[in-house]
C-alpha cells in the first residue's frame, strides 16, 4: 500500500466513524478488494457496502428489541405440541403469529389452568412480533405492580407510563395468581385503560372472567377493565391437563 492510500484510508475510516457507519468502516477494504477482483464498478461496490450496513443495522435493532422485551425464556411455536393441546384454536394461533392484530390494536386473552402452555404461547407470539419489528414488553403482573408502585413512590409514574405508551404489545403474564392491593388494582386498571386502542395487550390468566373481581377488588373496576380488554379481543383457551405434570409422568414412566 502506498502512502496516499494509507492516508486516505485513515481519513475515510475517520469519516465513516463520524457518519456512524460501523459496518462500512469494518468491511470497506475487504469489499473493495473483492470488487476489484470481480471487476465490479463503483456503484456495485457502494451497493454491496450499503446492503451490509443495512443488514447489520437490522440485526442489531432486532437484538435490542428482543433484549428490551425481557422474555423469561426463549419459546417458539415450533416447540409447541398442538396435538397435546387439542382444545386450542390452532388456526387462530397461526393467524395471530402474523401480527396483523397489532396494527388493529386488538388484544389477546389466553385463559386456562396452570401448566397448559399460556406463557409458552405468549412468549412465542411476543417473539414473533419482536422479529416483525414491533416493540414488545413481557412482564408478570405481580412484577408490573411492584414496578408501578415503586415508580409512584419515586414520582416516576408519568415517565414509566410514557415508556409503556411507546410499545406495540404489552404482555401481562399471570393475571390472577395474586390479588392486587387497592392501589395496585388501580394502577393495573390504569395500564389497561391507557393501552386501550393505543397498543395491544396480551394477558394470560388462570381465572375465568367471573373471578376477576378477586384480583381487581371492586366490581366497578373489574367491569371497566374487562370491557376495555375484551372489546376487539381474541380469546384463546387452553384447557386440560398440565403439560408439566404430563411431562413429569412420562419421564417417570420411562425411568421407572
Ligand atoms: P402456563 O403458563 O399455562 O402455566 P407454561 O407455558 O409455562 O404454562 O408451560 C409449562 C411448561 O410446559 C413450559 O416449559 C412449556 O414450554 C411446556 N409446554 C406447555 N404446553 C406445551 C405444549 N403443548 N407443547 C410443548 N411444550 C409445552
Ligand atoms: Mg405461565
PDB file of C-alpha atoms and ligand atoms in Angstrom:
ATOM      1  CA  UNK A   1       0.000   0.000   0.000  1.00  0.00           C
ATOM      2  CA  UNK A   2       1.439   3.400  -0.904  1.00  0.00           C
ATOM      3  CA  UNK A   3       1.475   6.422   1.344  1.00  0.00           C
ATOM      4  CA  UNK A   4      -1.523   8.220  -0.185  1.00  0.00           C
ATOM      5  CA  UNK A   5      -3.801   5.188   0.114  1.00  0.00           C
ATOM      6  CA  UNK A   6      -2.870   4.780   3.753  1.00  0.00           C
ATOM      7  CA  UNK A   7      -3.539   8.427   4.419  1.00  0.00           C
ATOM      8  CA  UNK A   8      -6.852   8.441   2.580  1.00  0.00           C
ATOM      9  CA  UNK A   9      -7.876   5.176   4.242  1.00  0.00           C
ATOM     10  CA  UNK A  10      -7.243   6.659   7.656  1.00  0.00           C
ATOM     11  CA  UNK A  11      -9.276   9.710   6.726  1.00  0.00           C
ATOM     12  CA  UNK A  12     -12.042   7.581   5.219  1.00  0.00           C
ATOM     13  CA  UNK A  13     -12.270   5.476   8.366  1.00  0.00           C
ATOM     14  CA  UNK A  14     -12.481   8.620  10.428  1.00  0.00           C
ATOM     15  CA  UNK A  15     -15.352   9.936   8.324  1.00  0.00           C
ATOM     16  CA  UNK A  16     -17.157   6.584   8.422  1.00  0.00           C
ATOM     17  CA  UNK A  17     -16.967   6.642  12.211  1.00  0.00           C
ATOM     18  CA  UNK A  18     -18.304  10.178  12.319  1.00  0.00           C
ATOM     19  CA  UNK A  19     -21.115   9.164   9.977  1.00  0.00           C
ATOM     20  CA  UNK A  20     -21.866   6.155  12.208  1.00  0.00           C
ATOM     21  CA  UNK A  21     -21.404   3.524   9.537  1.00  0.00           C
ATOM     22  CA  UNK A  22     -19.572   0.818  11.514  1.00  0.00           C
ATOM     23  CA  UNK A  23     -20.097  -1.983   9.023  1.00  0.00           C
ATOM     24  CA  UNK A  24     -18.900   0.088   6.077  1.00  0.00           C
ATOM     25  CA  UNK A  25     -15.958   1.063   8.287  1.00  0.00           C
ATOM     26  CA  UNK A  26     -15.064  -2.567   9.007  1.00  0.00           C
ATOM     27  CA  UNK A  27     -15.805  -4.050   5.595  1.00  0.00           C
ATOM     28  CA  UNK A  28     -14.860  -1.415   3.009  1.00  0.00           C
ATOM     29  CA  UNK A  29     -11.355  -2.700   2.349  1.00  0.00           C
ATOM     30  CA  UNK A  30     -12.402  -6.333   2.044  1.00  0.00           C
ATOM     31  CA  UNK A  31     -15.298  -5.469  -0.275  1.00  0.00           C
ATOM     32  CA  UNK A  32     -13.063  -3.135  -2.295  1.00  0.00           C
ATOM     33  CA  UNK A  33     -10.600  -5.972  -2.873  1.00  0.00           C
ATOM     34  CA  UNK A  34     -13.393  -8.336  -3.828  1.00  0.00           C
ATOM     35  CA  UNK A  35     -14.983  -5.830  -6.214  1.00  0.00           C
ATOM     36  CA  UNK A  36     -11.619  -5.147  -7.824  1.00  0.00           C
ATOM     37  CA  UNK A  37     -11.109  -8.867  -8.357  1.00  0.00           C
ATOM     38  CA  UNK A  38     -14.655  -9.234  -9.743  1.00  0.00           C
ATOM     39  CA  UNK A  39     -14.326  -6.170 -11.952  1.00  0.00           C
ATOM     40  CA  UNK A  40     -17.440  -4.698 -10.292  1.00  0.00           C
ATOM     41  CA  UNK A  41     -17.959  -0.968 -10.865  1.00  0.00           C
ATOM     42  CA  UNK A  42     -18.070   1.741  -8.203  1.00  0.00           C
ATOM     43  CA  UNK A  43     -21.828   1.734  -7.806  1.00  0.00           C
ATOM     44  CA  UNK A  44     -21.890  -2.032  -7.354  1.00  0.00           C
ATOM     45  CA  UNK A  45     -19.225  -1.632  -4.678  1.00  0.00           C
ATOM     46  CA  UNK A  46     -21.247   1.045  -2.913  1.00  0.00           C
ATOM     47  CA  UNK A  47     -24.387  -1.056  -3.139  1.00  0.00           C
ATOM     48  CA  UNK A  48     -22.694  -4.042  -1.506  1.00  0.00           C
ATOM     49  CA  UNK A  49     -21.454  -1.913   1.360  1.00  0.00           C
ATOM     50  CA  UNK A  50     -24.844  -0.272   1.893  1.00  0.00           C
ATOM     51  CA  UNK A  51     -26.531  -3.660   1.937  1.00  0.00           C
ATOM     52  CA  UNK A  52     -24.127  -4.965   4.561  1.00  0.00           C
ATOM     53  CA  UNK A  53     -24.655  -1.873   6.709  1.00  0.00           C
ATOM     54  CA  UNK A  54     -28.435  -2.245   6.492  1.00  0.00           C
ATOM     55  CA  UNK A  55     -28.421  -5.962   7.320  1.00  0.00           C
ATOM     56  CA  UNK A  56     -26.161  -5.416  10.297  1.00  0.00           C
ATOM     57  CA  UNK A  57     -28.226  -2.468  11.500  1.00  0.00           C
ATOM     58  CA  UNK A  58     -31.431  -4.504  11.369  1.00  0.00           C
ATOM     59  CA  UNK A  59     -29.726  -7.381  13.180  1.00  0.00           C
ATOM     60  CA  UNK A  60     -28.596  -5.074  15.977  1.00  0.00           C
ATOM     61  CA  UNK A  61     -32.032  -3.460  16.231  1.00  0.00           C
ATOM     62  CA  UNK A  62     -33.671  -6.896  16.439  1.00  0.00           C
ATOM     63  CA  UNK A  63     -31.288  -7.962  19.202  1.00  0.00           C
ATOM     64  CA  UNK A  64     -32.021  -4.716  21.069  1.00  0.00           C
ATOM     65  CA  UNK A  65     -35.777  -5.206  20.740  1.00  0.00           C
ATOM     66  CA  UNK A  66     -35.507  -8.788  21.986  1.00  0.00           C
ATOM     67  CA  UNK A  67     -33.469  -7.725  24.999  1.00  0.00           C
ATOM     68  CA  UNK A  68     -35.818  -4.856  25.815  1.00  0.00           C
ATOM     69  CA  UNK A  69     -38.813  -7.204  25.690  1.00  0.00           C
ATOM     70  CA  UNK A  70     -37.369  -9.234  28.609  1.00  0.00           C
ATOM     71  CA  UNK A  71     -38.859 -12.590  27.765  1.00  0.00           C
ATOM     72  CA  UNK A  72     -38.307 -15.051  30.618  1.00  0.00           C
ATOM     73  CA  UNK A  73     -37.209 -17.790  28.215  1.00  0.00           C
ATOM     74  CA  UNK A  74     -36.963 -18.404  24.501  1.00  0.00           C
ATOM     75  CA  UNK A  75     -40.025 -20.204  23.178  1.00  0.00           C
ATOM     76  CA  UNK A  76     -41.238 -20.722  19.655  1.00  0.00           C
ATOM     77  CA  UNK A  77     -44.318 -22.287  18.163  1.00  0.00           C
ATOM     78  CA  UNK A  78     -42.127 -24.936  16.539  1.00  0.00           C
ATOM     79  CA  UNK A  79     -41.558 -26.352  20.000  1.00  0.00           C
ATOM     80  CA  UNK A  80     -45.259 -26.262  20.799  1.00  0.00           C
ATOM     81  CA  UNK A  81     -47.047 -29.582  20.550  1.00  0.00           C
ATOM     82  CA  UNK A  82     -50.519 -28.684  19.284  1.00  0.00           C
ATOM     83  CA  UNK A  83     -51.606 -32.323  19.395  1.00  0.00           C
ATOM     84  CA  UNK A  84     -51.082 -32.285  23.165  1.00  0.00           C
ATOM     85  CA  UNK A  85     -53.450 -29.316  23.454  1.00  0.00           C
ATOM     86  CA  UNK A  86     -56.264 -30.369  21.142  1.00  0.00           C
ATOM     87  CA  UNK A  87     -58.739 -27.871  22.619  1.00  0.00           C
ATOM     88  CA  UNK A  88     -56.615 -24.921  21.469  1.00  0.00           C
ATOM     89  CA  UNK A  89     -57.700 -22.990  18.365  1.00  0.00           C
ATOM     90  CA  UNK A  90     -54.589 -23.639  16.257  1.00  0.00           C
ATOM     91  CA  UNK A  91     -55.722 -21.700  13.148  1.00  0.00           C
ATOM     92  CA  UNK A  92     -56.230 -18.624  15.341  1.00  0.00           C
ATOM     93  CA  UNK A  93     -52.771 -19.021  16.912  1.00  0.00           C
ATOM     94  CA  UNK A  94     -51.197 -19.221  13.431  1.00  0.00           C
ATOM     95  CA  UNK A  95     -53.208 -16.195  12.281  1.00  0.00           C
ATOM     96  CA  UNK A  96     -52.077 -14.187  15.322  1.00  0.00           C
ATOM     97  CA  UNK A  97     -48.482 -15.152  14.656  1.00  0.00           C
ATOM     98  CA  UNK A  98     -48.620 -12.936  11.548  1.00  0.00           C
ATOM     99  CA  UNK A  99     -49.060  -9.925  13.815  1.00  0.00           C
ATOM    100  CA  UNK A 100     -51.819  -8.120  11.943  1.00  0.00           C
ATOM    101  CA  UNK A 101     -53.835  -7.758  15.161  1.00  0.00           C
ATOM    102  CA  UNK A 102     -51.148  -5.343  16.345  1.00  0.00           C
ATOM    103  CA  UNK A 103     -51.967  -2.898  13.573  1.00  0.00           C
ATOM    104  CA  UNK A 104     -55.600  -3.017  14.630  1.00  0.00           C
ATOM    105  CA  UNK A 105     -54.609  -2.622  18.319  1.00  0.00           C
ATOM    106  CA  UNK A 106     -56.502  -5.780  19.177  1.00  0.00           C
ATOM    107  CA  UNK A 107     -55.886  -7.703  22.365  1.00  0.00           C
ATOM    108  CA  UNK A 108     -55.278 -11.359  23.089  1.00  0.00           C
ATOM    109  CA  UNK A 109     -56.513 -13.163  26.127  1.00  0.00           C
ATOM    110  CA  UNK A 110     -55.020 -16.545  26.962  1.00  0.00           C
ATOM    111  CA  UNK A 111     -57.166 -18.334  29.505  1.00  0.00           C
ATOM    112  CA  UNK A 112     -56.514 -21.728  31.051  1.00  0.00           C
ATOM    113  CA  UNK A 113     -55.255 -23.642  34.066  1.00  0.00           C
ATOM    114  CA  UNK A 114     -51.637 -23.729  35.199  1.00  0.00           C
ATOM    115  CA  UNK A 115     -49.163 -25.609  33.008  1.00  0.00           C
ATOM    116  CA  UNK A 116     -51.274 -25.582  29.851  1.00  0.00           C
ATOM    117  CA  UNK A 117     -48.847 -23.548  27.764  1.00  0.00           C
ATOM    118  CA  UNK A 118     -50.103 -19.989  28.242  1.00  0.00           C
ATOM    119  CA  UNK A 119     -46.698 -18.465  28.961  1.00  0.00           C
ATOM    120  CA  UNK A 120     -45.173 -20.548  26.175  1.00  0.00           C
ATOM    121  CA  UNK A 121     -47.716 -19.253  23.653  1.00  0.00           C
ATOM    122  CA  UNK A 122     -47.473 -15.679  24.925  1.00  0.00           C
ATOM    123  CA  UNK A 123     -43.680 -15.769  24.592  1.00  0.00           C
ATOM    124  CA  UNK A 124     -43.824 -17.293  21.110  1.00  0.00           C
ATOM    125  CA  UNK A 125     -46.323 -14.669  19.920  1.00  0.00           C
ATOM    126  CA  UNK A 126     -44.288 -11.903  21.531  1.00  0.00           C
ATOM    127  CA  UNK A 127     -41.036 -13.077  19.967  1.00  0.00           C
ATOM    128  CA  UNK A 128     -42.704 -13.251  16.576  1.00  0.00           C
ATOM    129  CA  UNK A 129     -43.923  -9.656  16.994  1.00  0.00           C
ATOM    130  CA  UNK A 130     -40.407  -8.647  18.008  1.00  0.00           C
ATOM    131  CA  UNK A 131     -38.983 -10.234  14.884  1.00  0.00           C
ATOM    132  CA  UNK A 132     -41.517  -8.255  12.854  1.00  0.00           C
ATOM    133  CA  UNK A 133     -40.040  -5.036  14.209  1.00  0.00           C
ATOM    134  CA  UNK A 134     -42.578  -4.390  16.972  1.00  0.00           C
ATOM    135  CA  UNK A 135     -41.747  -3.042  20.390  1.00  0.00           C
ATOM    136  CA  UNK A 136     -42.763  -5.639  22.934  1.00  0.00           C
ATOM    137  CA  UNK A 137     -42.524  -5.905  26.697  1.00  0.00           C
ATOM    138  CA  UNK A 138     -43.170  -9.088  28.653  1.00  0.00           C
ATOM    139  CA  UNK A 139     -43.921  -8.727  32.337  1.00  0.00           C
ATOM    140  CA  UNK A 140     -45.605 -10.776  35.038  1.00  0.00           C
ATOM    141  CA  UNK A 141     -48.499  -8.901  36.591  1.00  0.00           C
ATOM    142  CA  UNK A 142     -47.017  -9.034  40.117  1.00  0.00           C
ATOM    143  CA  UNK A 143     -43.726  -7.693  38.763  1.00  0.00           C
ATOM    144  CA  UNK A 144     -45.507  -4.887  36.897  1.00  0.00           C
ATOM    145  CA  UNK A 145     -47.399  -3.909  40.037  1.00  0.00           C
ATOM    146  CA  UNK A 146     -44.151  -3.732  42.008  1.00  0.00           C
ATOM    147  CA  UNK A 147     -42.604  -1.596  39.259  1.00  0.00           C
ATOM    148  CA  UNK A 148     -45.618   0.704  39.118  1.00  0.00           C
ATOM    149  CA  UNK A 149     -45.828   1.118  42.894  1.00  0.00           C
ATOM    150  CA  UNK A 150     -42.098   1.842  43.038  1.00  0.00           C
ATOM    151  CA  UNK A 151     -42.403   4.337  40.199  1.00  0.00           C
ATOM    152  CA  UNK A 152     -45.278   6.020  42.001  1.00  0.00           C
ATOM    153  CA  UNK A 153     -43.297   6.314  45.228  1.00  0.00           C
ATOM    154  CA  UNK A 154     -40.372   7.799  43.344  1.00  0.00           C
ATOM    155  CA  UNK A 155     -42.676  10.163  41.452  1.00  0.00           C
ATOM    156  CA  UNK A 156     -41.652   8.462  38.210  1.00  0.00           C
ATOM    157  CA  UNK A 157     -45.072   7.131  37.303  1.00  0.00           C
ATOM    158  CA  UNK A 158     -45.549   9.527  34.412  1.00  0.00           C
ATOM    159  CA  UNK A 159     -42.192   8.565  32.936  1.00  0.00           C
ATOM    160  CA  UNK A 160     -42.939   4.877  33.334  1.00  0.00           C
ATOM    161  CA  UNK A 161     -46.296   5.306  31.660  1.00  0.00           C
ATOM    162  CA  UNK A 162     -44.687   7.213  28.812  1.00  0.00           C
ATOM    163  CA  UNK A 163     -42.308   4.302  28.315  1.00  0.00           C
ATOM    164  CA  UNK A 164     -45.201   1.866  28.157  1.00  0.00           C
ATOM    165  CA  UNK A 165     -47.006   4.106  25.685  1.00  0.00           C
ATOM    166  CA  UNK A 166     -44.191   3.534  23.156  1.00  0.00           C
ATOM    167  CA  UNK A 167     -44.956  -0.172  22.990  1.00  0.00           C
ATOM    168  CA  UNK A 168     -46.784  -2.070  20.292  1.00  0.00           C
ATOM    169  CA  UNK A 169     -47.503  -5.012  22.553  1.00  0.00           C
ATOM    170  CA  UNK A 170     -47.544  -5.382  26.309  1.00  0.00           C
ATOM    171  CA  UNK A 171     -47.698  -8.959  27.574  1.00  0.00           C
ATOM    172  CA  UNK A 172     -49.162  -9.260  31.050  1.00  0.00           C
ATOM    173  CA  UNK A 173     -48.415 -12.758  32.278  1.00  0.00           C
ATOM    174  CA  UNK A 174     -50.192 -14.451  35.146  1.00  0.00           C
ATOM    175  CA  UNK A 175     -53.054 -12.198  35.948  1.00  0.00           C
ATOM    176  CA  UNK A 176     -54.886 -13.651  38.876  1.00  0.00           C
ATOM    177  CA  UNK A 177     -52.373 -15.652  40.869  1.00  0.00           C
ATOM    178  CA  UNK A 178     -52.133 -12.933  43.485  1.00  0.00           C
ATOM    179  CA  UNK A 179     -54.880 -10.465  44.315  1.00  0.00           C
ATOM    180  CA  UNK A 180     -53.721  -6.886  43.895  1.00  0.00           C
ATOM    181  CA  UNK A 181     -53.855  -4.297  46.661  1.00  0.00           C
ATOM    182  CA  UNK A 182     -56.313  -1.433  46.142  1.00  0.00           C
ATOM    183  CA  UNK A 183     -53.541   0.870  44.918  1.00  0.00           C
ATOM    184  CA  UNK A 184     -52.157  -1.950  42.760  1.00  0.00           C
ATOM    185  CA  UNK A 185     -55.555  -2.667  41.236  1.00  0.00           C
ATOM    186  CA  UNK A 186     -55.997   0.979  40.318  1.00  0.00           C
ATOM    187  CA  UNK A 187     -52.553   1.138  38.709  1.00  0.00           C
ATOM    188  CA  UNK A 188     -53.238  -2.068  36.794  1.00  0.00           C
ATOM    189  CA  UNK A 189     -56.549  -0.690  35.615  1.00  0.00           C
ATOM    190  CA  UNK A 190     -54.768   2.453  34.522  1.00  0.00           C
ATOM    191  CA  UNK A 191     -52.381   0.381  32.366  1.00  0.00           C
ATOM    192  CA  UNK A 192     -55.296  -1.453  30.752  1.00  0.00           C
ATOM    193  CA  UNK A 193     -57.237   1.764  30.178  1.00  0.00           C
ATOM    194  CA  UNK A 194     -54.217   3.567  28.710  1.00  0.00           C
ATOM    195  CA  UNK A 195     -53.390   0.690  26.391  1.00  0.00           C
ATOM    196  CA  UNK A 196     -56.944   0.610  25.106  1.00  0.00           C
ATOM    197  CA  UNK A 197     -56.898   1.381  21.373  1.00  0.00           C
ATOM    198  CA  UNK A 198     -53.293   2.639  21.584  1.00  0.00           C
ATOM    199  CA  UNK A 199     -51.375  -0.605  21.738  1.00  0.00           C
ATOM    200  CA  UNK A 200     -52.185  -4.287  22.081  1.00  0.00           C
ATOM    201  CA  UNK A 201     -52.305  -6.208  25.317  1.00  0.00           C
ATOM    202  CA  UNK A 202     -51.761  -9.924  25.644  1.00  0.00           C
ATOM    203  CA  UNK A 203     -52.997 -11.167  29.000  1.00  0.00           C
ATOM    204  CA  UNK A 204     -52.554 -14.682  30.328  1.00  0.00           C
ATOM    205  CA  UNK A 205     -54.713 -15.803  33.207  1.00  0.00           C
ATOM    206  CA  UNK A 206     -55.869 -18.889  35.038  1.00  0.00           C
ATOM    207  CA  UNK A 207     -59.006 -17.046  36.131  1.00  0.00           C
ATOM    208  CA  UNK A 208     -62.347 -17.237  34.354  1.00  0.00           C
ATOM    209  CA  UNK A 209     -63.913 -13.769  33.905  1.00  0.00           C
ATOM    210  CA  UNK A 210     -66.329 -14.181  36.776  1.00  0.00           C
ATOM    211  CA  UNK A 211     -63.386 -14.407  39.183  1.00  0.00           C
ATOM    212  CA  UNK A 212     -61.564 -11.292  38.037  1.00  0.00           C
ATOM    213  CA  UNK A 213     -63.081  -9.243  40.853  1.00  0.00           C
ATOM    214  CA  UNK A 214     -60.872 -11.289  43.190  1.00  0.00           C
ATOM    215  CA  UNK A 215     -57.808  -9.673  41.620  1.00  0.00           C
ATOM    216  CA  UNK A 216     -59.035  -6.176  40.978  1.00  0.00           C
ATOM    217  CA  UNK A 217     -61.138  -5.911  44.121  1.00  0.00           C
ATOM    218  CA  UNK A 218     -64.081  -3.844  43.004  1.00  0.00           C
ATOM    219  CA  UNK A 219     -66.894  -4.844  40.659  1.00  0.00           C
ATOM    220  CA  UNK A 220     -66.785  -1.437  39.033  1.00  0.00           C
ATOM    221  CA  UNK A 221     -63.061  -1.583  38.225  1.00  0.00           C
ATOM    222  CA  UNK A 222     -63.285  -5.191  37.019  1.00  0.00           C
ATOM    223  CA  UNK A 223     -66.228  -4.381  34.763  1.00  0.00           C
ATOM    224  CA  UNK A 224     -64.451  -1.389  33.258  1.00  0.00           C
ATOM    225  CA  UNK A 225     -61.197  -3.340  32.784  1.00  0.00           C
ATOM    226  CA  UNK A 226     -62.928  -6.317  31.166  1.00  0.00           C
ATOM    227  CA  UNK A 227     -64.939  -4.004  28.961  1.00  0.00           C
ATOM    228  CA  UNK A 228     -61.788  -2.435  27.502  1.00  0.00           C
ATOM    229  CA  UNK A 229     -59.817  -5.641  27.337  1.00  0.00           C
ATOM    230  CA  UNK A 230     -62.429  -7.754  25.640  1.00  0.00           C
ATOM    231  CA  UNK A 231     -63.579  -5.107  23.153  1.00  0.00           C
ATOM    232  CA  UNK A 232     -61.769  -6.277  19.991  1.00  0.00           C
ATOM    233  CA  UNK A 233     -60.078  -9.246  21.577  1.00  0.00           C
ATOM    234  CA  UNK A 234     -59.006 -12.714  20.513  1.00  0.00           C
ATOM    235  CA  UNK A 235     -59.604 -15.327  23.154  1.00  0.00           C
ATOM    236  CA  UNK A 236     -57.508 -18.485  23.250  1.00  0.00           C
ATOM    237  CA  UNK A 237     -58.420 -21.185  25.708  1.00  0.00           C
ATOM    238  CA  UNK A 238     -56.001 -23.840  26.877  1.00  0.00           C
ATOM    239  CA  UNK A 239     -57.904 -26.491  28.735  1.00  0.00           C
ATOM    240  CA  UNK A 240     -56.892 -29.906  30.004  1.00  0.00           C
ATOM    241  CA  UNK A 241     -54.064 -31.423  31.958  1.00  0.00           C
ATOM    242  CA  UNK A 242     -50.880 -29.560  32.868  1.00  0.00           C
ATOM    243  CA  UNK A 243     -48.078 -30.179  30.377  1.00  0.00           C
ATOM    244  CA  UNK A 244     -45.576 -30.030  33.231  1.00  0.00           C
ATOM    245  CA  UNK A 245     -47.442 -32.804  35.024  1.00  0.00           C
ATOM    246  CA  UNK A 246     -47.772 -34.898  31.895  1.00  0.00           C
ATOM    247  CA  UNK A 247     -44.104 -34.405  31.095  1.00  0.00           C
ATOM    248  CA  UNK A 248     -43.111 -35.432  34.629  1.00  0.00           C
ATOM    249  CA  UNK A 249     -45.304 -38.520  34.447  1.00  0.00           C
ATOM    250  CA  UNK A 250     -43.843 -39.514  31.085  1.00  0.00           C
ATOM    251  CA  UNK A 251     -40.310 -39.154  32.424  1.00  0.00           C
ATOM    252  CA  UNK A 252     -41.159 -41.222  35.472  1.00  0.00           C
ATOM    253  CA  UNK A 253     -42.645 -43.957  33.283  1.00  0.00           C
ATOM    254  CA  UNK A 254     -39.530 -44.020  31.150  1.00  0.00           C
ATOM    255  CA  UNK A 255     -37.124 -44.258  34.074  1.00  0.00           C
ATOM    256  CA  UNK A 256     -39.317 -46.319  36.454  1.00  0.00           C
TER     257      UNK A 256
HETATM  258  P1  LIG B   1     -48.729 -21.908  31.880  1.00  0.00           P
HETATM  259  O1  LIG B   1     -48.163 -20.570  31.591  1.00  0.00           O
HETATM  260  O2  LIG B   1     -50.077 -22.128  31.255  1.00  0.00           O
HETATM  261  O3  LIG B   1     -48.731 -22.237  33.335  1.00  0.00           O
HETATM  262  P2  LIG B   1     -46.354 -22.820  30.516  1.00  0.00           P
HETATM  263  O4  LIG B   1     -46.467 -22.136  29.201  1.00  0.00           O
HETATM  264  O5  LIG B   1     -45.405 -22.230  31.486  1.00  0.00           O
HETATM  265  O6  LIG B   1     -47.800 -22.995  31.181  1.00  0.00           O
HETATM  266  O7  LIG B   1     -45.993 -24.354  30.243  1.00  0.00           O
HETATM  267  C1  LIG B   1     -45.293 -25.154  31.191  1.00  0.00           C
HETATM  268  C2  LIG B   1     -44.155 -25.893  30.509  1.00  0.00           C
HETATM  269  O8  LIG B   1     -44.661 -26.837  29.594  1.00  0.00           O
HETATM  270  C3  LIG B   1     -43.270 -24.959  29.691  1.00  0.00           C
HETATM  271  O9  LIG B   1     -41.950 -25.407  29.768  1.00  0.00           O
HETATM  272  C4  LIG B   1     -43.828 -25.103  28.277  1.00  0.00           C
HETATM  273  O10 LIG B   1     -42.815 -24.858  27.307  1.00  0.00           O
HETATM  274  C5  LIG B   1     -44.288 -26.547  28.262  1.00  0.00           C
HETATM  275  N1  LIG B   1     -45.473 -26.741  27.422  1.00  0.00           N
HETATM  276  C6  LIG B   1     -46.740 -26.469  27.754  1.00  0.00           C
HETATM  277  N2  LIG B   1     -47.589 -26.838  26.779  1.00  0.00           N
HETATM  278  C7  LIG B   1     -46.838 -27.343  25.805  1.00  0.00           C
HETATM  279  C8  LIG B   1     -47.121 -27.925  24.509  1.00  0.00           C
HETATM  280  N3  LIG B   1     -48.380 -28.049  24.072  1.00  0.00           N
HETATM  281  N4  LIG B   1     -46.075 -28.340  23.755  1.00  0.00           N
HETATM  282  C9  LIG B   1     -44.808 -28.230  24.216  1.00  0.00           C
HETATM  283  N5  LIG B   1     -44.480 -27.720  25.411  1.00  0.00           N
HETATM  284  C10 LIG B   1     -45.467 -27.277  26.218  1.00  0.00           C
HETATM  285 MG1  LIG B   2     -47.472 -19.185  32.930  1.00  0.00          MG
END
